[in-house]
Each structure stands twice: as C-alpha cells, then as structure tokens.
Amino acid sequence: MPVQRPYNPNAKLMAEMLQSDWAKVGIKAKIVTYEWGEYIKRAKGGEHDAMLIGWSGDNGDPDNWLGTLYGCDAVDGNNFSKWCDPAYDKLIKDAKRTPDQAKRTELYKQAQHILKEQVPITPIAHSTVYQPMRKTVQDFKISPFALNSFYGVSVGK
C-alpha cells in the first residue's frame, strides 16, 4: 500500500512487521509497492499472494462489510480476495432483504461463522478516529461513519 490511509497510516512499517513475523514461521515475503492507481489495478487483477488494503464503513449496516468485502457479487469490486462461497452469499443476500431484525442477525451470524472457518482475509487493524476541536464548540456529535454533520453546532466564547 503506497499511500497513507486513515486505517493504516504507515503501510510500509506494517508490511515490514508482517514480513518479520512470517519469516519466524518460515514464510518468505518480498515487499513490493506501486503507485496507488497501479496498486489497485494489480490488486483487482489478483496479482498478489498477500496485500494490504483497508475499508472504512460508511453506514453501519453489516452488509456494508460482509457483502462489499466478501460477497460473490463484489469479486470484481472490493472483494480483493476473490473469495466466493455460494452458501455465504445466500445468507448475506437473505439477511439484506429481510426486515425482521432478529432473523437478519441470525443470518449474519451464520455468514460470519463461514468467514471464521474459511478466513478469506485477515483483518489486522482498526482505525481510531480523532476529532480535535476547541472547548467552545457545542453540540457537535462525532459520527462513527466519518460523516460529520454540523447541524445544530455552535461556537461559544
């Protein structure tokens, strides 16, 4: 990953740490980097044994992760692992369509069990979002999805 991202501010260091850890268990890894556009093109083309990539969810729905990153329909999109499991895919599609929250939760749990068993990708980090502001800012609510609204915000003296 040639550029800094909110979820991985130092990809070179992360790659070096992984390389070192893998070497301890006998896995040789060569770190290769490209300009961002070329990196994404090669990643989408499956030209890697391992790669660093990230995702920032923007709506809080499980499908924003489970479908977008692992779904069969996303193999040519953000599913960089190219993993496609028909049973998993049916579960997430059924979950996305059902309005029954309890049923939806159960379907997503079943889908996550398949992910846990097959491990198409290995999440290794989660970003922490900081929002610096003056003490005089009032009624500002930090969005967990990085979609900050300034409606109702005021600045006191």
Backbone as ProteinMPNN parsed JSONL, in Angstrom:
{"seq_chain_A": "MPVQRPYNPNAKLMAEMLQSDWAKVGIKAKIVTYEWGEYIKRAKGGEHDAMLIGWSGDNGDPDNWLGTLYGCDAVDGNNFSKWCDPAYDKLIKDAKRTPDQAKRTELYKQAQHILKEQVPITPIAHSTVYQPMRKTVQDFKISPFALNSFYGVSVGK", "coords_chain_A": {"N_chain_A": [[0.862, -1.17, 0.0], [0.971, 1.942, -1.099], [0.339, 4.491, -0.122], [-0.568, 6.675, 2.616], [-3.287, 5.85, 4.702], [-6.378, 6.404, 6.468], [-6.971, 4.157, 8.04], [-4.574, 2.859, 8.062], [-1.888, 4.283, 8.691], [0.859, 3.914, 8.258], [1.819, 2.003, 6.095], [4.119, 0.825, 5.058], [5.698, 0.225, 7.308], [3.923, -1.568, 8.548], [3.906, -3.638, 6.643], [6.581, -4.43, 6.807], [6.634, -5.389, 9.433], [4.867, -7.569, 9.231], [6.292, -9.1, 7.372], [8.562, -9.733, 8.901], [7.383, -11.2, 11.029], [6.251, -13.346, 9.586], [8.569, -14.504, 8.55], [9.603, -15.716, 10.798], [8.131, -18.023, 10.991], [8.861, -19.375, 8.787], [8.002, -18.334, 6.331], [8.722, -16.684, 3.418], [8.655, -13.364, 2.394], [8.368, -10.848, -0.02], [8.46, -7.419, -0.152], [6.61, -5.348, -2.157], [5.824, -2.394, -3.845], [3.625, -0.067, -5.459], [2.627, 2.782, -7.443], [-0.429, 4.331, -6.418], [-2.766, 4.006, -8.164], [-1.877, 1.997, -9.922], [-1.359, 0.021, -8.063], [-3.959, -0.61, -7.09], [-5.103, -1.497, -9.498], [-3.544, -3.795, -10.035], [-4.12, -5.229, -7.73], [-6.896, -5.672, -7.975], [-6.741, -7.273, -10.151], [-5.814, -9.569, -9.087], [-3.11, -10.041, -8.72], [-1.373, -10.953, -6.581], [-0.058, -12.546, -3.648], [-0.382, -11.865, -1.09], [-1.658, -8.893, 0.375], [-1.997, -5.46, 1.416], [-4.838, -3.762, 2.282], [-7.602, -1.603, 2.895], [-10.703, -0.663, 4.545], [-13.298, 1.579, 5.099], [-16.197, 1.654, 6.694], [-19.359, 3.121, 5.912], [-22.006, 3.308, 6.665], [-22.893, 1.722, 8.76], [-24.327, -0.627, 8.491], [-24.331, -4.196, 8.544], [-24.068, -5.392, 6.009], [-22.571, -3.603, 4.593], [-20.028, -4.267, 5.088], [-19.884, -7.136, 5.053], [-21.08, -7.917, 2.616], [-19.918, -6.191, 0.736], [-17.139, -6.63, 0.988], [-16.755, -9.385, 0.929], [-18.66, -10.667, -0.625], [-19.947, -12.614, -3.39], [-20.822, -11.113, -5.564], [-19.137, -8.99, -5.412], [-16.651, -9.689, -6.294], [-15.341, -8.62, -8.517], [-15.051, -6.117, -7.612], [-14.7, -4.678, -4.559], [-13.96, -6.996, -3.266], [-11.194, -8.131, -2.793], [-9.933, -10.513, -2.255], [-11.055, -12.312, -3.895], [-12.628, -14.35, -3.092], [-15.396, -16.505, -3.026], [-18.229, -17.845, -1.816], [-20.966, -19.788, -2.252], [-22.939, -20.554, -0.286], [-22.446, -18.768, 1.814], [-22.904, -16.389, 0.425], [-25.646, -16.573, -0.167], [-26.702, -16.412, 2.427], [-25.959, -13.749, 3.22], [-27.302, -12.246, 1.318], [-29.966, -12.957, 1.802], [-30.166, -11.971, 4.403], [-29.836, -9.242, 3.982], [-32.185, -8.627, 2.654], [-34.278, -9.155, 4.441], [-36.709, -7.732, 6.642], [-36.984, -8.362, 9.271], [-35.395, -7.969, 12.188], [-34.304, -9.764, 14.121], [-34.152, -12.175, 12.696], [-32.484, -11.346, 10.664], [-30.131, -10.774, 12.095], [-29.485, -13.375, 12.954], [-28.995, -14.65, 10.47], [-26.752, -13.17, 9.593], [-24.968, -13.917, 11.601], [-24.637, -16.631, 11.015], [-23.414, -16.376, 8.515], [-21.042, -15.108, 9.28], [-19.9, -17.167, 10.711], [-19.139, -18.904, 8.665], [-17.194, -17.264, 7.477], [-15.333, -17.203, 9.569], [-14.511, -19.86, 9.584], [-13.367, -20.189, 7.027], [-11.696, -18.006, 6.463], [-11.079, -15.836, 4.371], [-9.83, -13.35, 4.247], [-7.584, -11.588, 6.431], [-8.262, -9.519, 8.908], [-6.291, -6.965, 10.34], [-6.068, -4.596, 11.67], [-7.735, -1.766, 13.112], [-8.951, 1.405, 12.658], [-8.694, 4.319, 14.737], [-10.677, 7.072, 15.218], [-10.021, 10.431, 15.542], [-11.158, 13.578, 16.68], [-10.273, 16.59, 16.801], [-11.084, 19.621, 18.525], [-12.038, 22.916, 19.535], [-12.65, 23.833, 22.944], [-14.834, 25.412, 23.115], [-16.684, 24.656, 21.231], [-19.946, 23.584, 20.717], [-22.462, 21.073, 21.049], [-21.618, 19.32, 19.035], [-21.544, 16.25, 17.437], [-19.689, 13.357, 17.136], [-19.454, 11.386, 14.307], [-19.657, 7.898, 13.852], [-19.174, 7.023, 11.35], [-17.641, 8.731, 9.889], [-18.989, 10.83, 8.742], [-19.537, 13.707, 9.28], [-21.877, 15.944, 10.614], [-22.766, 19.293, 10.812], [-25.021, 20.416, 11.693], [-26.866, 22.231, 13.974], [-24.655, 22.781, 15.513], [-22.682, 24.967, 17.466], [-20.507, 27.732, 18.283], [-19.204, 28.813, 21.172], [-18.123, 31.475, 23.402]], "CA_chain_A": [[0.0, 0.0, 0.0], [1.938, 3.024, -1.243], [-0.092, 5.77, 0.44], [-1.135, 6.62, 3.96], [-4.732, 5.794, 4.743], [-6.816, 6.573, 7.86], [-6.935, 2.869, 8.729], [-3.204, 2.348, 8.039], [-1.056, 5.456, 8.423], [2.227, 3.565, 7.893], [1.722, 0.684, 5.47], [5.464, 0.254, 4.9], [6.053, -0.375, 8.593], [3.073, -2.744, 8.748], [4.407, -4.689, 5.755], [7.845, -4.917, 7.379], [6.301, -6.178, 10.626], [4.324, -8.84, 8.751], [7.402, -9.826, 6.77], [9.372, -10.243, 10.008], [6.623, -12.254, 11.723], [6.13, -14.507, 8.707], [9.889, -15.138, 8.459], [9.775, -16.543, 12.008], [7.461, -19.31, 10.778], [9.365, -19.936, 7.545], [7.38, -17.777, 5.123], [9.48, -15.578, 2.838], [7.796, -12.37, 1.748], [9.038, -9.712, -0.648], [7.59, -6.241, -0.142], [6.572, -4.659, -3.444], [4.839, -1.319, -3.817], [3.369, 0.61, -6.728], [1.812, 3.997, -7.38], [-1.743, 3.901, -5.943], [-3.625, 3.516, -9.244], [-1.317, 0.723, -10.378], [-1.553, -0.916, -6.945], [-5.358, -1.047, -7.114], [-5.294, -2.266, -10.732], [-2.936, -5.116, -9.84], [-4.862, -5.915, -6.662], [-8.166, -6.136, -8.549], [-6.386, -8.334, -11.091], [-5.404, -10.754, -8.336], [-1.672, -10.239, -8.885], [-0.741, -10.906, -5.262], [-0.284, -13.64, -2.707], [-0.853, -11.14, 0.097], [-1.663, -7.454, 0.128], [-2.613, -4.619, 2.436], [-5.909, -2.909, 1.778], [-8.48, -1.296, 4.015], [-12.093, -0.304, 4.271], [-13.977, 2.385, 6.114], [-17.64, 1.542, 6.518], [-19.958, 4.452, 5.936], [-23.419, 3.378, 7.032], [-23.173, 0.938, 9.95], [-25.043, -1.859, 8.208], [-23.399, -5.314, 8.354], [-23.831, -5.676, 4.598], [-21.547, -2.677, 4.106], [-18.767, -5.008, 5.237], [-19.98, -8.547, 4.693], [-21.361, -8.042, 1.191], [-18.967, -5.392, -0.045], [-15.773, -7.151, 1.043], [-16.684, -10.841, 0.802], [-19.73, -11.21, -1.453], [-19.623, -13.079, -4.745], [-21.066, -10.006, -6.494], [-18.074, -7.991, -5.242], [-15.366, -10.261, -6.71], [-14.696, -7.678, -9.434], [-15.067, -4.811, -6.952], [-13.884, -4.564, -3.349], [-13.61, -8.317, -2.744], [-9.853, -8.32, -3.334], [-9.508, -11.901, -2.07], [-11.726, -13.066, -4.962], [-13.31, -15.467, -2.433], [-16.835, -16.553, -3.296], [-18.84, -19.051, -1.265], [-22.406, -19.669, -2.516], [-23.742, -20.631, 0.948], [-22.243, -17.474, 2.473], [-23.547, -15.364, -0.387], [-27.096, -16.687, 0.04], [-27.005, -15.898, 3.77], [-25.897, -12.282, 3.3], [-28.371, -11.69, 0.476], [-31.217, -13.135, 2.549], [-30.127, -11.041, 5.546], [-30.018, -7.877, 3.481], [-33.575, -8.455, 2.212], [-35.307, -9.35, 5.463], [-36.935, -6.613, 7.557], [-37.025, -8.909, 10.628], [-34.049, -7.759, 12.738], [-33.817, -10.978, 14.785], [-33.796, -13.116, 11.62], [-31.327, -10.741, 9.996], [-28.981, -11.006, 12.975], [-29.16, -14.807, 12.897], [-28.395, -14.924, 9.159], [-25.397, -12.614, 9.583], [-24.144, -14.765, 12.479], [-24.304, -17.834, 10.244], [-22.445, -15.962, 7.493], [-19.765, -14.86, 9.947], [-19.333, -18.471, 11.059], [-18.448, -19.363, 7.454], [-15.97, -16.452, 7.37], [-14.406, -17.661, 10.611], [-13.989, -21.165, 9.179], [-12.618, -20.144, 5.772], [-10.735, -16.899, 6.571], [-10.597, -15.342, 3.081], [-8.89, -12.265, 4.54], [-7.263, -11.481, 7.849], [-8.21, -8.137, 9.405], [-5.187, -6.818, 11.293], [-6.079, -3.305, 12.362], [-8.951, -0.959, 13.032], [-8.533, 2.779, 12.937], [-9.343, 5.14, 15.748], [-10.921, 8.391, 14.644], [-9.902, 11.538, 16.485], [-11.787, 14.79, 16.183], [-9.883, 17.72, 17.652], [-11.915, 20.821, 18.428], [-11.936, 23.837, 20.667], [-13.566, 23.587, 24.059], [-16.02, 26.265, 22.962], [-17.618, 24.054, 20.276], [-21.067, 22.995, 21.455], [-23.439, 20.212, 20.368], [-21.051, 18.57, 17.911], [-21.55, 14.807, 17.681], [-18.776, 12.649, 16.239], [-20.099, 10.293, 13.583], [-18.813, 6.707, 13.738], [-19.016, 6.718, 9.936], [-16.868, 9.822, 9.291], [-19.901, 11.711, 8.009], [-19.862, 14.707, 10.292], [-22.889, 16.95, 10.329], [-22.597, 20.463, 11.671], [-26.35, 20.912, 12.008], [-27.055, 22.475, 15.402], [-23.381, 23.063, 16.187], [-22.395, 26.393, 17.675], [-19.227, 28.021, 18.924], [-19.364, 29.807, 22.231], [-16.939, 32.304, 23.671]], "C_chain_A": [[0.909, 1.234, 0.0], [1.55, 4.355, -0.604], [-0.609, 5.583, 1.855], [-2.648, 6.639, 3.861], [-5.158, 5.953, 6.197], [-6.722, 5.287, 8.675], [-5.534, 2.268, 8.77], [-2.247, 3.487, 7.697], [0.397, 5.143, 8.059], [2.26, 2.142, 7.333], [3.087, 0.028, 5.308], [5.897, -0.437, 6.186], [5.215, -1.629, 8.85], [3.556, -3.91, 7.892], [5.707, -5.28, 6.298], [7.598, -5.778, 8.621], [5.739, -7.547, 10.225], [5.427, -9.712, 8.159], [8.266, -10.478, 7.851], [8.668, -11.391, 10.735], [6.511, -13.514, 10.871], [7.457, -15.248, 8.59], [10.131, -16.07, 9.648], [9.102, -17.909, 11.878], [7.782, -19.885, 9.393], [8.73, -19.434, 6.261], [8.203, -16.589, 4.646], [8.514, -14.638, 2.125], [8.648, -11.242, 1.199], [8.045, -8.557, -0.672], [7.729, -5.518, -1.477], [5.512, -3.571, -3.337], [4.763, -0.656, -5.189], [2.679, 1.932, -6.45], [0.375, 3.526, -7.149], [-2.641, 3.332, -7.043], [-3.175, 2.156, -9.763], [-1.517, -0.364, -9.318], [-2.971, -1.488, -6.966], [-5.629, -1.907, -8.352], [-4.749, -3.685, -10.569], [-3.68, -5.919, -8.776], [-6.176, -6.476, -7.204], [-7.929, -7.25, -9.564], [-5.918, -9.604, -10.408], [-3.919, -11.056, -8.429], [-0.94, -10.17, -7.545], [-0.994, -12.209, -4.516], [-0.813, -13.069, -1.399], [-0.794, -9.657, -0.243], [-2.267, -6.742, 1.322], [-3.647, -3.737, 1.755], [-6.838, -2.649, 2.957], [-9.867, -0.904, 3.564], [-12.611, 0.525, 5.42], [-15.467, 2.317, 5.824], [-18.289, 2.91, 6.652], [-21.43, 4.475, 6.312], [-23.806, 2.508, 8.227], [-23.922, -0.357, 9.716], [-24.052, -3.003, 8.001], [-23.095, -5.602, 6.89], [-22.768, -4.763, 3.996], [-20.154, -3.294, 4.239], [-18.893, -6.394, 4.613], [-20.287, -8.778, 3.225], [-20.295, -7.38, 0.341], [-17.576, -6.014, -0.101], [-15.661, -8.646, 0.77], [-17.703, -11.438, -0.16], [-19.27, -11.622, -2.842], [-19.819, -11.968, -5.775], [-19.96, -8.956, -6.443], [-16.702, -8.493, -5.688], [-14.625, -9.334, -7.671], [-14.668, -6.262, -8.871], [-14.131, -4.795, -5.761], [-13.57, -5.892, -2.676], [-12.262, -8.708, -3.345], [-9.349, -9.749, -3.171], [-10.047, -12.8, -3.186], [-12.441, -14.302, -4.41], [-14.798, -15.381, -2.733], [-17.362, -17.891, -2.801], [-20.353, -18.925, -1.441], [-23.281, -19.716, -1.26], [-23.657, -19.316, 1.716], [-23.036, -16.395, 1.738], [-25.067, -15.388, -0.218], [-27.487, -16.115, 1.399], [-26.999, -14.372, 3.804], [-26.968, -11.625, 2.436], [-29.724, -11.813, 1.169], [-31.284, -12.151, 3.713], [-30.405, -9.618, 5.097], [-31.483, -7.6, 3.129], [-34.605, -8.512, 3.335], [-35.461, -8.126, 6.365], [-36.945, -7.056, 9.028], [-35.616, -8.867, 11.229], [-33.478, -9.004, 13.416], [-33.367, -12.011, 13.748], [-32.538, -12.633, 10.9], [-30.05, -10.995, 10.801], [-28.543, -12.461, 12.908], [-28.494, -15.173, 11.57], [-26.968, -14.391, 9.085], [-24.464, -13.414, 10.489], [-23.717, -16.034, 11.744], [-23.256, -17.512, 9.172], [-21.071, -15.743, 8.121], [-19.109, -16.161, 10.395], [-18.569, -19.041, 9.859], [-17.15, -18.584, 7.272], [-14.913, -16.933, 8.351], [-13.756, -18.987, 10.22], [-13.053, -21.065, 7.972], [-11.552, -19.054, 5.717], [-10.208, -16.417, 5.209], [-9.669, -14.133, 3.197], [-8.654, -12.25, 6.044], [-7.227, -10.013, 8.249], [-7.102, -8.015, 10.453], [-5.193, -5.493, 12.036], [-7.44, -2.652, 12.207], [-8.566, 0.448, 13.446], [-9.331, 3.395, 14.074], [-9.489, 6.531, 15.156], [-10.85, 9.438, 15.752], [-10.536, 12.77, 15.86], [-11.399, 15.945, 17.098], [-10.821, 18.906, 17.443], [-11.694, 21.678, 19.667], [-12.958, 23.477, 21.734], [-14.864, 24.373, 23.911], [-17.035, 25.719, 21.95], [-18.697, 23.309, 21.065], [-21.964, 22.179, 20.531], [-22.917, 19.536, 19.099], [-21.006, 17.094, 18.293], [-20.658, 14.131, 16.649], [-19.514, 11.473, 15.615], [-19.163, 9.087, 13.537], [-18.533, 6.335, 12.284], [-18.264, 7.801, 9.175], [-17.726, 10.735, 8.418], [-20.389, 12.78, 8.971], [-20.877, 15.717, 9.792], [-22.686, 18.102, 11.31], [-23.937, 21.119, 11.986], [-26.476, 21.061, 13.525], [-25.791, 22.783, 16.175], [-23.218, 24.567, 16.335], [-21.04, 26.526, 18.357], [-19.465, 29.137, 19.926], [-18.09, 30.604, 22.417], [-16.099, 31.703, 24.757]], "O_chain_A": [[1.549, 1.527, 1.01], [2.376, 5.266, -0.553], [-1.031, 4.495, 2.245], [-3.221, 7.355, 3.039], [-4.363, 5.661, 7.091], [-6.426, 5.328, 9.869], [-5.322, 1.262, 9.448], [-1.843, 3.637, 6.544], [1.107, 6.034, 7.591], [2.676, 1.204, 8.012], [3.203, -1.194, 5.408], [6.404, -1.558, 6.153], [5.739, -2.64, 9.318], [3.61, -5.045, 8.364], [5.906, -6.494, 6.252], [8.28, -6.781, 8.828], [6.098, -8.565, 10.816], [5.485, -10.914, 8.416], [8.654, -11.639, 7.726], [9.276, -12.423, 11.021], [6.66, -14.625, 11.38], [7.479, -16.478, 8.535], [10.793, -17.098, 9.508], [9.468, -18.848, 12.584], [7.076, -20.76, 8.892], [8.902, -20.047, 5.208], [8.368, -15.607, 5.371], [7.663, -15.074, 1.35], [9.544, -10.741, 1.879], [6.923, -8.703, -1.156], [8.826, -5.125, -1.874], [4.428, -3.802, -2.801], [5.716, -0.687, -5.968], [2.2, 2.168, -5.341], [-0.01, 2.455, -7.619], [-3.222, 2.263, -6.857], [-3.996, 1.272, -10.011], [-1.806, -1.516, -9.639], [-3.16, -2.7, -6.871], [-6.308, -2.93, -8.261], [-5.416, -4.657, -10.923], [-3.849, -7.132, -8.902], [-6.527, -7.623, -6.925], [-8.812, -8.072, -9.809], [-5.653, -10.607, -11.071], [-3.507, -12.2, -8.24], [0.013, -9.405, -7.399], [-2.005, -12.881, -4.725], [-1.592, -13.711, -0.695], [0.026, -9.226, -1.054], [-2.963, -7.348, 2.137], [-3.353, -3.054, 0.774], [-6.846, -3.417, 3.918], [-10.163, -0.824, 2.372], [-12.38, 0.201, 6.585], [-15.939, 2.859, 4.825], [-17.823, 3.756, 7.414], [-22.054, 5.536, 6.287], [-24.955, 2.559, 8.665], [-24.135, -1.119, 10.66], [-23.028, -2.808, 7.347], [-21.983, -6.014, 6.56], [-22.137, -5.115, 3.0], [-19.215, -2.872, 3.564], [-18.101, -6.772, 3.749], [-19.799, -9.746, 2.642], [-19.831, -7.943, -0.65], [-16.905, -5.934, -1.129], [-14.586, -9.128, 0.415], [-17.61, -12.623, -0.481], [-18.328, -11.055, -3.397], [-19.071, -11.887, -6.75], [-19.861, -8.12, -7.341], [-15.698, -7.809, -5.487], [-13.396, -9.273, -7.638], [-14.303, -5.318, -9.572], [-12.914, -4.885, -5.92], [-12.964, -5.904, -1.604], [-12.191, -9.508, -4.278], [-8.429, -10.159, -3.879], [-9.556, -13.91, -3.392], [-12.816, -15.196, -5.169], [-15.384, -14.3, -2.696], [-16.981, -18.944, -3.313], [-20.966, -18.043, -0.839], [-24.269, -18.987, -1.179], [-24.665, -18.81, 2.21], [-23.743, -15.595, 2.351], [-25.699, -14.335, -0.136], [-28.492, -15.412, 1.511], [-27.918, -13.761, 4.348], [-27.482, -10.563, 2.786], [-30.533, -10.887, 1.13], [-32.335, -11.568, 3.979], [-31.128, -8.878, 5.764], [-31.962, -6.477, 3.285], [-35.699, -7.969, 3.19], [-34.468, -7.546, 6.804], [-36.919, -6.215, 9.927], [-34.746, -9.639, 10.827], [-32.282, -9.271, 13.295], [-32.324, -12.645, 13.908], [-31.65, -13.42, 10.575], [-29.021, -11.382, 10.246], [-27.349, -12.745, 12.815], [-27.526, -15.933, 11.557], [-26.075, -15.07, 8.579], [-23.285, -13.57, 10.171], [-22.565, -16.457, 11.845], [-22.326, -18.288, 8.953], [-20.055, -16.146, 7.555], [-17.882, -16.244, 10.452], [-17.482, -19.596, 10.019], [-16.117, -19.171, 6.949], [-13.739, -17.056, 8.002], [-12.577, -19.207, 10.499], [-12.053, -21.78, 7.905], [-10.583, -19.192, 4.97], [-9.021, -16.571, 4.921], [-8.815, -13.921, 2.336], [-9.42, -12.821, 6.819], [-6.25, -9.325, 7.955], [-6.986, -8.857, 11.344], [-4.391, -5.297, 12.949], [-8.193, -2.956, 11.281], [-7.923, 0.646, 14.478], [-10.481, 3.035, 14.327], [-8.522, 7.1, 14.65], [-11.537, 9.334, 16.768], [-10.456, 12.974, 14.648], [-12.108, 16.247, 18.058], [-11.288, 19.16, 16.333], [-11.223, 21.205, 20.701], [-14.0, 22.887, 21.444], [-15.876, 24.026, 24.519], [-18.131, 26.264, 21.827], [-18.4, 22.514, 21.957], [-22.193, 22.549, 19.379], [-23.691, 19.218, 18.196], [-20.487, 16.735, 19.35], [-20.842, 14.304, 15.444], [-20.124, 10.665, 16.316], [-17.986, 9.241, 13.213], [-17.741, 5.432, 12.017], [-18.25, 7.792, 7.944], [-17.23, 11.339, 7.467], [-21.535, 12.746, 9.42], [-20.752, 16.266, 8.697], [-22.46, 17.884, 12.5], [-23.983, 22.243, 12.486], [-26.219, 20.113, 14.268], [-25.85, 23.024, 17.381], [-23.571, 25.336, 15.442], [-20.505, 25.573, 18.924], [-19.87, 30.245, 19.574], [-17.112, 30.43, 21.69], [-15.064, 32.261, 25.118]]}, "name": "protein", "num_of_chains": 1, "seq": "MPVQRPYNPNAKLMAEMLQSDWAKVGIKAKIVTYEWGEYIKRAKGGEHDAMLIGWSGDNGDPDNWLGTLYGCDAVDGNNFSKWCDPAYDKLIKDAKRTPDQAKRTELYKQAQHILKEQVPITPIAHSTVYQPMRKTVQDFKISPFALNSFYGVSVGK"}
